[in-house]
């Protein structure tokens, strides 16, 4: 059950997001609000403290609580990526290796990989459920859960799919080892080595790695940071690329841009793949993290022909280490089940059981509401710090959800060099080049906002801004 102060904080944060309460506005005094809402002063204080921690409001001594001014509003958004219509062989693995290595070192400030702080996840509750299941059922988890995966989990996914705006049945899902296995199976089912896959530009490096390892080619389609993949350009790509087999996109919170495509655009996208007899691989890994509720429908909701292979996981909301994900493969169901059996036989049973129980327990939506509000606050804080300390002319996304920012530095910056200079100062960042099959976006980087705001994070962002400024001025004078 949501606590009173949480409800109040959520309402106020909604008013700030909608612009009803504007930057610089004074909030009602604690006593007045307590009287108006018929709650205790302590409840209002707790709600204000939550908003303060989320970076939405600030206390001015002897004056009261105010909506924080937003310097970040002055930052322009990145430009739409350019076209490169021919399929490219992908080579991102080397660049990704440095990022993965930095993940292992706890002394490094984690602005590089899209990981959430364990403090934001209900790990304790989930682990207790797992332990309880293991204790009570001596044989639990000891047998293969082959075929499409654990039925109780698939039932829960089917129930959730109603809230996602598409009523799927338990039999429509196959459970996987995270979203990455779902994407792997999907690519295997629809394409053979040498075939091409259309992707957003920039796109998540893990997708590019899969394409690279499977001997496929990527065609990068221009993508707008707010509206998503350019559908006219996509149609052009489809018409001119004979080897194209599928389109792989993230219509509801993309990584790294944080884009949510409109319902109309999703519908048009589904129509487009049907028109050219292609498949659509929909990566919904961040779909539950849209800041504004209710979460928009996935593209799959408009699919009547089973062409959309819908992939998701709990990695960005509950526990990446549980490796619980899923795919609703549509017309490729049988093939995906065959592939899943051939590669891994089954996913581990116990984590599936624990996740099924967590979803059934009813606490998931409350957790998601809290997580979204926290992430929105963290993202805002990082944007503001970028506005304060990055070189003039820097552009940055204003994501509609998730917890990563795409930063476009002035031309001339070299993100790979910046990555190694930042790492030497104990800070991980993700260089733009690994988000492109062709090593584009050398002047861009992705910053993760998955950890609670702190002086350490603030100092790290200031340092990256200073390193970028020094790099640019050195290059200008060279
Ligand atoms: C867009 C996107 N898809 C898929 C994945 C992989 O998720 P999982 O950890 O569930 O395999 C990630 C992880 O970072 C991601 O960002």
XYZ file of C-alpha atoms and ligand atoms in Angstrom:
494
model
C 0.000 0.000 0.000
C 1.233 3.478 -0.861
C 1.947 5.628 2.202
C 0.234 9.020 2.593
C 3.417 11.015 2.116
C 4.220 9.030 -1.044
C 0.820 9.855 -2.526
C 1.289 13.527 -1.658
C 4.836 13.593 -3.078
C 3.637 11.893 -6.282
C 0.835 14.456 -6.711
C 3.169 17.394 -6.198
C 5.784 15.955 -8.522
C 3.073 15.498 -11.185
C 2.084 19.173 -10.757
C 5.715 20.198 -11.237
C 6.083 17.956 -14.294
C 2.919 19.400 -15.854
C 4.058 22.961 -15.182
C 1.188 23.729 -12.788
C 3.905 24.484 -10.262
C 6.695 26.283 -12.126
C 10.403 26.758 -11.399
C 10.773 29.397 -8.687
C 7.179 28.966 -7.373
C 6.808 28.776 -3.622
C 5.056 25.674 -2.314
C 2.342 26.031 0.342
C 3.744 26.186 3.873
C 3.968 22.859 5.648
C 1.218 23.782 8.118
C -1.138 25.106 5.479
C -0.793 22.024 3.288
C -1.242 19.745 6.306
C -4.480 21.558 7.153
C -5.715 21.536 3.544
C -5.014 17.838 3.067
C -6.047 16.795 6.559
C -2.719 15.071 7.125
C -0.075 15.544 9.785
C 2.748 18.067 9.545
C 5.178 15.111 9.628
C 3.537 13.665 6.489
C 3.966 16.929 4.567
C 7.550 17.241 5.788
C 8.286 13.716 4.598
C 6.733 14.428 1.193
C 8.775 17.638 0.847
C 11.931 15.770 1.867
C 11.277 13.180 -0.845
C 10.836 15.942 -3.460
C 14.000 17.625 -2.227
C 15.952 14.379 -2.579
C 14.580 13.984 -6.084
C 15.905 17.441 -6.925
C 12.470 18.872 -7.650
C 12.289 21.414 -4.844
C 14.696 23.259 -2.577
C 14.507 24.816 0.872
C 15.346 28.484 1.215
C 16.182 29.241 4.869
C 13.544 31.328 6.640
C 11.487 31.446 3.489
C 10.040 28.023 2.671
C 10.057 25.386 -0.081
C 10.433 26.367 -3.749
C 10.338 24.539 -7.080
C 13.980 24.418 -8.181
C 14.976 26.670 -11.065
C 15.962 24.676 -14.127
C 19.114 25.850 -15.818
C 18.941 22.671 -17.863
C 15.913 24.032 -19.720
C 18.331 26.204 -21.665
C 20.093 23.173 -23.168
C 19.217 22.392 -26.784
C 18.338 18.822 -27.772
C 20.734 16.815 -29.952
C 20.219 16.891 -33.703
C 18.599 14.080 -35.714
C 21.284 11.627 -36.810
C 22.361 11.668 -40.454
C 21.621 9.002 -43.019
C 23.953 6.156 -43.950
C 21.767 3.968 -46.016
C 24.097 1.128 -46.842
C 24.376 -1.864 -44.514
C 27.569 -1.874 -42.452
C 29.545 -4.653 -40.852
C 29.488 -3.934 -37.150
C 32.619 -3.575 -34.988
C 31.847 -2.300 -31.541
C 33.137 -5.092 -29.311
C 36.529 -3.496 -28.604
C 35.005 -0.190 -27.468
C 32.491 -1.995 -25.286
C 35.220 -4.023 -23.528
C 36.625 -0.919 -21.736
C 33.144 -0.014 -20.528
C 32.462 -3.524 -19.207
C 35.847 -3.632 -17.445
C 35.061 -0.358 -15.626
C 31.767 -1.852 -14.354
C 33.690 -4.286 -12.178
C 35.553 -1.628 -10.208
C 33.428 -0.217 -7.358
C 35.789 2.734 -6.917
C 34.850 4.051 -10.371
C 31.963 6.555 -10.526
C 29.354 4.635 -12.559
C 28.195 7.069 -15.255
C 29.011 4.578 -18.014
C 26.805 1.514 -17.957
C 23.013 1.645 -17.699
C 22.861 0.045 -14.269
C 20.587 1.030 -11.413
C 21.871 1.486 -7.898
C 20.878 -1.606 -5.852
C 19.426 0.893 -3.321
C 16.644 1.690 -5.796
C 15.616 -1.941 -6.263
C 13.523 -4.191 -3.994
C 16.312 -6.719 -3.847
C 15.623 -7.694 -0.212
C 11.952 -8.537 -0.852
C 12.800 -10.471 -4.003
C 15.588 -12.421 -2.318
C 13.305 -13.274 0.617
C 10.730 -14.651 -1.810
C 13.386 -16.731 -3.536
C 14.665 -18.063 -0.209
C 11.106 -18.831 0.981
C 10.323 -20.766 -2.200
C 13.559 -22.737 -1.957
C 12.879 -23.580 1.720
C 9.257 -24.616 1.342
C 9.589 -26.659 -1.830
C 12.539 -28.967 -1.499
C 12.453 -29.917 -5.185
C 11.771 -26.392 -6.476
C 14.131 -25.343 -9.186
C 15.712 -28.768 -9.493
C 13.967 -29.766 -12.699
C 14.134 -28.236 -16.175
C 11.452 -25.675 -16.884
C 11.838 -26.238 -20.620
C 9.373 -25.426 -23.370
C 8.167 -21.866 -23.156
C 9.288 -21.431 -19.513
C 7.670 -21.267 -16.076
C 3.888 -21.170 -16.423
C 3.240 -19.065 -13.294
C 5.598 -16.388 -14.629
C 4.029 -16.473 -18.089
C 0.590 -16.088 -16.456
C 1.803 -12.996 -14.612
C 3.258 -11.592 -17.835
C -0.062 -12.210 -19.568
C -1.821 -10.291 -16.757
C 0.622 -7.414 -17.048
C 0.254 -7.347 -20.819
C -3.294 -6.091 -20.232
C -1.891 -3.034 -18.437
C 0.541 -2.636 -21.339
C -2.495 -2.332 -23.632
C -2.206 -5.681 -25.427
C -3.941 -8.762 -24.131
C -1.548 -11.626 -24.598
C -2.055 -15.095 -23.148
C 0.437 -17.124 -21.099
C 1.051 -19.244 -24.215
C 2.190 -16.192 -26.153
C 5.361 -15.844 -24.042
C 8.668 -17.693 -23.893
C 10.850 -16.842 -20.901
C 14.523 -16.020 -21.505
C 17.798 -15.135 -19.805
C 17.203 -11.395 -19.811
C 16.151 -9.222 -22.726
C 19.450 -9.868 -24.448
C 18.611 -13.543 -24.978
C 15.183 -12.534 -26.239
C 16.852 -10.247 -28.816
C 19.358 -12.959 -29.717
C 16.609 -15.536 -30.329
C 14.571 -12.990 -32.298
C 17.492 -12.124 -34.585
C 18.266 -15.822 -35.123
C 14.646 -16.530 -35.981
C 14.284 -13.807 -38.609
C 17.710 -13.479 -40.232
C 20.717 -15.447 -41.505
C 24.374 -14.363 -41.666
C 24.810 -11.636 -44.270
C 21.249 -10.299 -43.844
C 20.654 -6.724 -42.777
C 18.718 -5.339 -39.812
C 17.512 -1.726 -39.644
C 18.275 -0.038 -36.314
C 17.842 3.352 -34.696
C 20.823 5.684 -34.805
C 22.262 5.892 -32.194
C 21.254 2.521 -30.748
C 22.157 0.377 -27.717
C 25.601 -1.148 -28.229
C 24.365 -4.567 -27.026
C 22.126 -4.749 -30.100
C 25.085 -3.885 -32.324
C 27.213 -6.520 -30.588
C 24.587 -9.189 -31.245
C 24.383 -8.138 -34.888
C 28.191 -8.287 -35.093
C 28.468 -11.703 -33.456
C 25.704 -13.208 -35.619
C 27.417 -12.067 -38.834
C 24.537 -9.753 -39.691
C 24.749 -6.161 -40.938
C 23.191 -3.051 -39.484
C 21.563 -0.228 -41.415
C 21.399 2.878 -39.256
C 18.263 4.918 -39.749
C 18.161 8.640 -38.820
C 16.430 9.060 -35.481
C 15.049 12.150 -33.805
C 15.747 12.367 -30.058
C 12.102 13.084 -29.220
C 9.994 11.479 -31.961
C 12.122 8.422 -32.702
C 13.115 6.657 -35.871
C 12.318 8.641 -39.049
C 9.677 6.522 -40.787
C 10.169 8.069 -44.239
C 13.880 7.354 -44.062
C 13.078 3.852 -42.821
C 10.839 3.191 -45.831
C 13.637 4.426 -48.078
C 16.030 1.972 -46.384
C 13.552 -0.880 -46.770
C 13.110 -0.138 -50.481
C 16.809 0.022 -51.197
C 18.156 -2.822 -49.041
C 17.298 -6.174 -50.583
C 18.933 -8.115 -47.755
C 16.878 -6.368 -45.049
C 14.951 -8.861 -42.909
C 13.777 -6.940 -39.894
C 13.636 -3.642 -38.045
C 14.896 -3.625 -34.441
C 13.782 -0.625 -32.395
C 12.909 0.499 -28.860
C 9.631 2.390 -29.368
C 8.899 2.935 -25.653
C 11.987 4.546 -24.071
C 14.924 3.938 -26.343
C 18.503 3.537 -25.247
C 20.432 5.878 -25.495
C 17.992 8.626 -26.573
C 15.123 7.979 -24.118
C 12.592 8.479 -26.916
C 8.970 7.383 -26.702
C 7.362 7.157 -30.159
C 3.782 8.391 -30.402
C 0.932 5.896 -30.772
C 0.472 7.058 -34.385
C 4.154 6.495 -35.182
C 4.058 3.009 -33.627
C 0.988 2.157 -35.662
C 2.630 3.442 -38.838
C 5.768 1.440 -38.053
C 3.768 -1.787 -37.708
C 1.966 -1.005 -40.992
C 5.269 -0.386 -42.715
C 6.813 -3.739 -41.759
C 3.607 -5.491 -42.817
C 3.593 -3.685 -46.181
C 7.075 -4.994 -46.996
C 6.593 -8.412 -45.373
C 9.268 -7.849 -42.718
C 9.420 -8.503 -38.984
C 9.694 -5.973 -36.183
C 11.822 -6.770 -33.137
C 10.531 -4.555 -30.345
C 12.956 -4.085 -27.437
C 10.831 -3.035 -24.454
C 13.576 -3.317 -21.810
C 12.799 0.223 -20.549
C 9.069 0.250 -21.363
C 7.976 0.328 -17.697
C 10.128 3.373 -16.999
C 8.165 6.046 -18.888
C 7.981 9.034 -16.536
C 4.367 9.965 -17.286
C 1.722 7.395 -16.475
C -0.004 5.396 -17.779
C 2.738 3.750 -19.789
C 2.053 3.993 -23.530
C 1.155 0.873 -25.494
C 3.973 -1.076 -27.169
C 3.995 -1.284 -30.985
C 2.954 -4.925 -30.550
C -0.504 -3.691 -29.481
C -1.236 -2.796 -33.156
C 0.110 -6.014 -34.617
C -2.579 -8.261 -36.067
C -0.294 -10.611 -38.001
C 2.206 -11.777 -35.374
C 5.043 -9.781 -36.996
C 6.214 -8.094 -33.822
C 8.608 -10.050 -31.637
C 8.139 -8.301 -28.300
C 11.175 -8.546 -25.963
C 11.470 -7.445 -22.336
C 12.980 -8.185 -18.938
C 13.060 -7.193 -15.287
C 16.661 -6.008 -15.521
C 15.841 -2.287 -15.485
C 13.167 -2.509 -12.813
C 13.870 -5.360 -10.379
C 17.093 -7.341 -10.560
C 19.469 -7.536 -13.545
C 21.325 -10.442 -11.902
C 18.231 -12.671 -11.862
C 18.473 -12.787 -15.660
C 14.695 -13.057 -16.113
C 13.355 -11.866 -19.438
C 10.807 -12.832 -22.057
C 9.791 -12.753 -25.655
C 6.305 -12.812 -27.163
C 7.413 -14.042 -30.593
C 4.123 -13.861 -32.533
C 4.269 -15.947 -35.697
C 7.759 -17.173 -34.775
C 6.653 -18.901 -31.549
C 7.545 -22.436 -32.608
C 10.930 -21.464 -34.013
C 11.808 -19.438 -30.919
C 10.927 -22.376 -28.655
C 13.166 -24.612 -30.778
C 16.031 -22.126 -30.625
C 15.638 -21.599 -26.892
C 15.823 -25.349 -26.316
C 18.816 -25.734 -28.635
C 20.854 -22.950 -26.983
C 20.037 -23.096 -23.272
C 17.303 -25.771 -22.825
C 15.617 -23.618 -20.191
C 16.083 -20.566 -18.015
C 16.899 -21.166 -14.313
C 13.649 -21.970 -12.517
C 14.068 -20.368 -9.073
C 14.520 -16.767 -10.243
C 11.471 -17.179 -12.498
C 9.479 -18.420 -9.481
C 10.565 -15.495 -7.322
C 9.730 -12.947 -10.021
C 6.333 -14.576 -10.625
C 5.608 -14.308 -6.890
C 6.792 -10.694 -6.760
C 4.532 -9.766 -9.690
C 1.608 -11.583 -8.070
C 2.202 -9.858 -4.723
C 0.941 -6.529 -6.039
C 3.932 -4.478 -4.879
C 5.362 -4.051 -8.376
C 3.280 -1.068 -9.467
C 3.993 0.829 -6.258
C 7.699 0.139 -6.697
C 7.538 1.311 -10.324
C 5.777 4.554 -9.387
C 8.458 5.337 -6.842
C 11.297 4.307 -9.157
C 10.028 6.460 -12.052
C 9.725 9.538 -9.826
C 13.214 8.969 -8.408
C 14.739 8.464 -11.846
C 13.046 11.561 -13.233
C 14.619 13.550 -10.376
C 18.060 12.018 -10.922
C 17.933 12.662 -14.669
C 16.980 16.316 -14.018
C 19.828 16.745 -11.583
C 22.389 15.372 -14.046
C 21.002 17.606 -16.832
C 21.415 20.610 -14.594
C 24.976 19.648 -13.714
C 25.706 19.314 -17.457
C 24.212 22.768 -18.039
C 26.513 24.118 -15.334
C 29.798 22.521 -16.302
C 29.906 21.309 -19.929
C 31.348 23.412 -22.780
C 29.087 26.005 -24.436
C 27.196 24.492 -27.371
C 26.635 21.127 -25.628
C 23.265 19.576 -26.424
C 21.506 16.974 -24.313
C 18.348 14.889 -24.493
C 15.316 15.407 -22.264
C 14.319 11.719 -22.075
C 10.697 10.675 -21.663
C 11.759 7.850 -19.362
C 14.611 5.608 -18.269
C 17.839 6.836 -16.772
C 20.358 7.662 -19.462
C 21.237 10.957 -21.147
C 22.681 11.392 -24.622
C 25.081 14.300 -24.723
C 26.222 15.942 -27.960
C 29.426 17.924 -27.447
C 30.545 20.576 -29.923
C 32.136 19.108 -33.105
C 35.777 18.226 -32.624
C 35.345 16.385 -29.334
C 36.587 12.782 -29.221
C 34.534 10.695 -26.810
C 36.865 7.669 -26.885
C 39.767 9.824 -25.748
C 37.483 11.479 -23.202
C 36.507 8.008 -21.920
C 40.126 7.092 -21.183
C 40.913 10.488 -19.614
C 37.803 10.223 -17.429
C 38.677 6.660 -16.433
C 42.131 7.837 -15.372
C 40.258 10.149 -12.967
C 38.064 7.254 -11.731
C 34.937 8.028 -13.795
C 33.233 5.736 -16.327
C 31.342 7.190 -19.302
C 30.051 5.524 -22.470
C 31.601 6.981 -25.651
C 29.256 7.768 -28.564
C 31.195 5.594 -31.033
C 29.912 2.308 -29.529
C 26.318 3.303 -30.303
C 26.970 3.148 -34.046
C 27.940 0.337 -36.419
C 30.185 2.792 -38.253
C 31.838 4.384 -35.226
C 29.891 7.620 -35.674
C 29.001 9.959 -32.792
C 32.652 10.587 -31.897
C 31.548 13.884 -30.308
C 28.752 12.285 -28.252
C 28.570 10.360 -25.016
C 25.996 8.626 -22.874
C 25.774 9.355 -19.173
C 23.871 7.069 -16.857
C 21.763 8.581 -14.052
C 21.054 5.267 -12.310
C 22.616 6.235 -8.980
C 21.179 8.594 -6.351
C 22.383 12.168 -6.637
C 25.425 12.812 -4.464
C 28.402 15.138 -4.151
C 30.506 12.353 -5.727
C 28.294 12.188 -8.836
C 28.172 15.982 -9.067
C 31.962 16.240 -8.854
C 32.347 13.515 -11.507
C 30.066 15.338 -13.964
C 31.939 18.596 -13.356
C 35.220 16.772 -14.052
C 33.917 15.263 -17.321
C 32.724 18.760 -18.359
C 36.144 20.219 -17.586
C 37.933 17.415 -19.470
C 35.703 18.058 -22.499
C 36.381 21.813 -22.338
C 40.142 21.251 -22.132
C 40.035 18.725 -24.977
C 38.122 21.089 -27.240
C 40.350 24.072 -26.553
C 43.473 21.953 -27.137
C 42.114 20.781 -30.449
C 41.135 24.291 -31.480
C 44.614 25.620 -30.797
C 46.405 22.602 -32.350
C 17.847 -1.394 -24.684
C 18.320 -2.590 -23.968
N 17.910 -3.806 -24.370
C 18.297 -4.911 -23.756
C 19.148 -4.876 -22.682
C 19.575 -6.155 -22.046
O 18.825 -6.395 -20.931
P 18.997 -7.705 -20.015
O 19.940 -7.336 -18.926
O 17.618 -7.975 -19.532
O 19.512 -8.805 -20.860
C 19.628 -3.662 -22.223
C 20.560 -3.585 -21.087
O 21.251 -2.624 -20.873
C 19.203 -2.487 -22.888
O 19.654 -1.280 -22.510
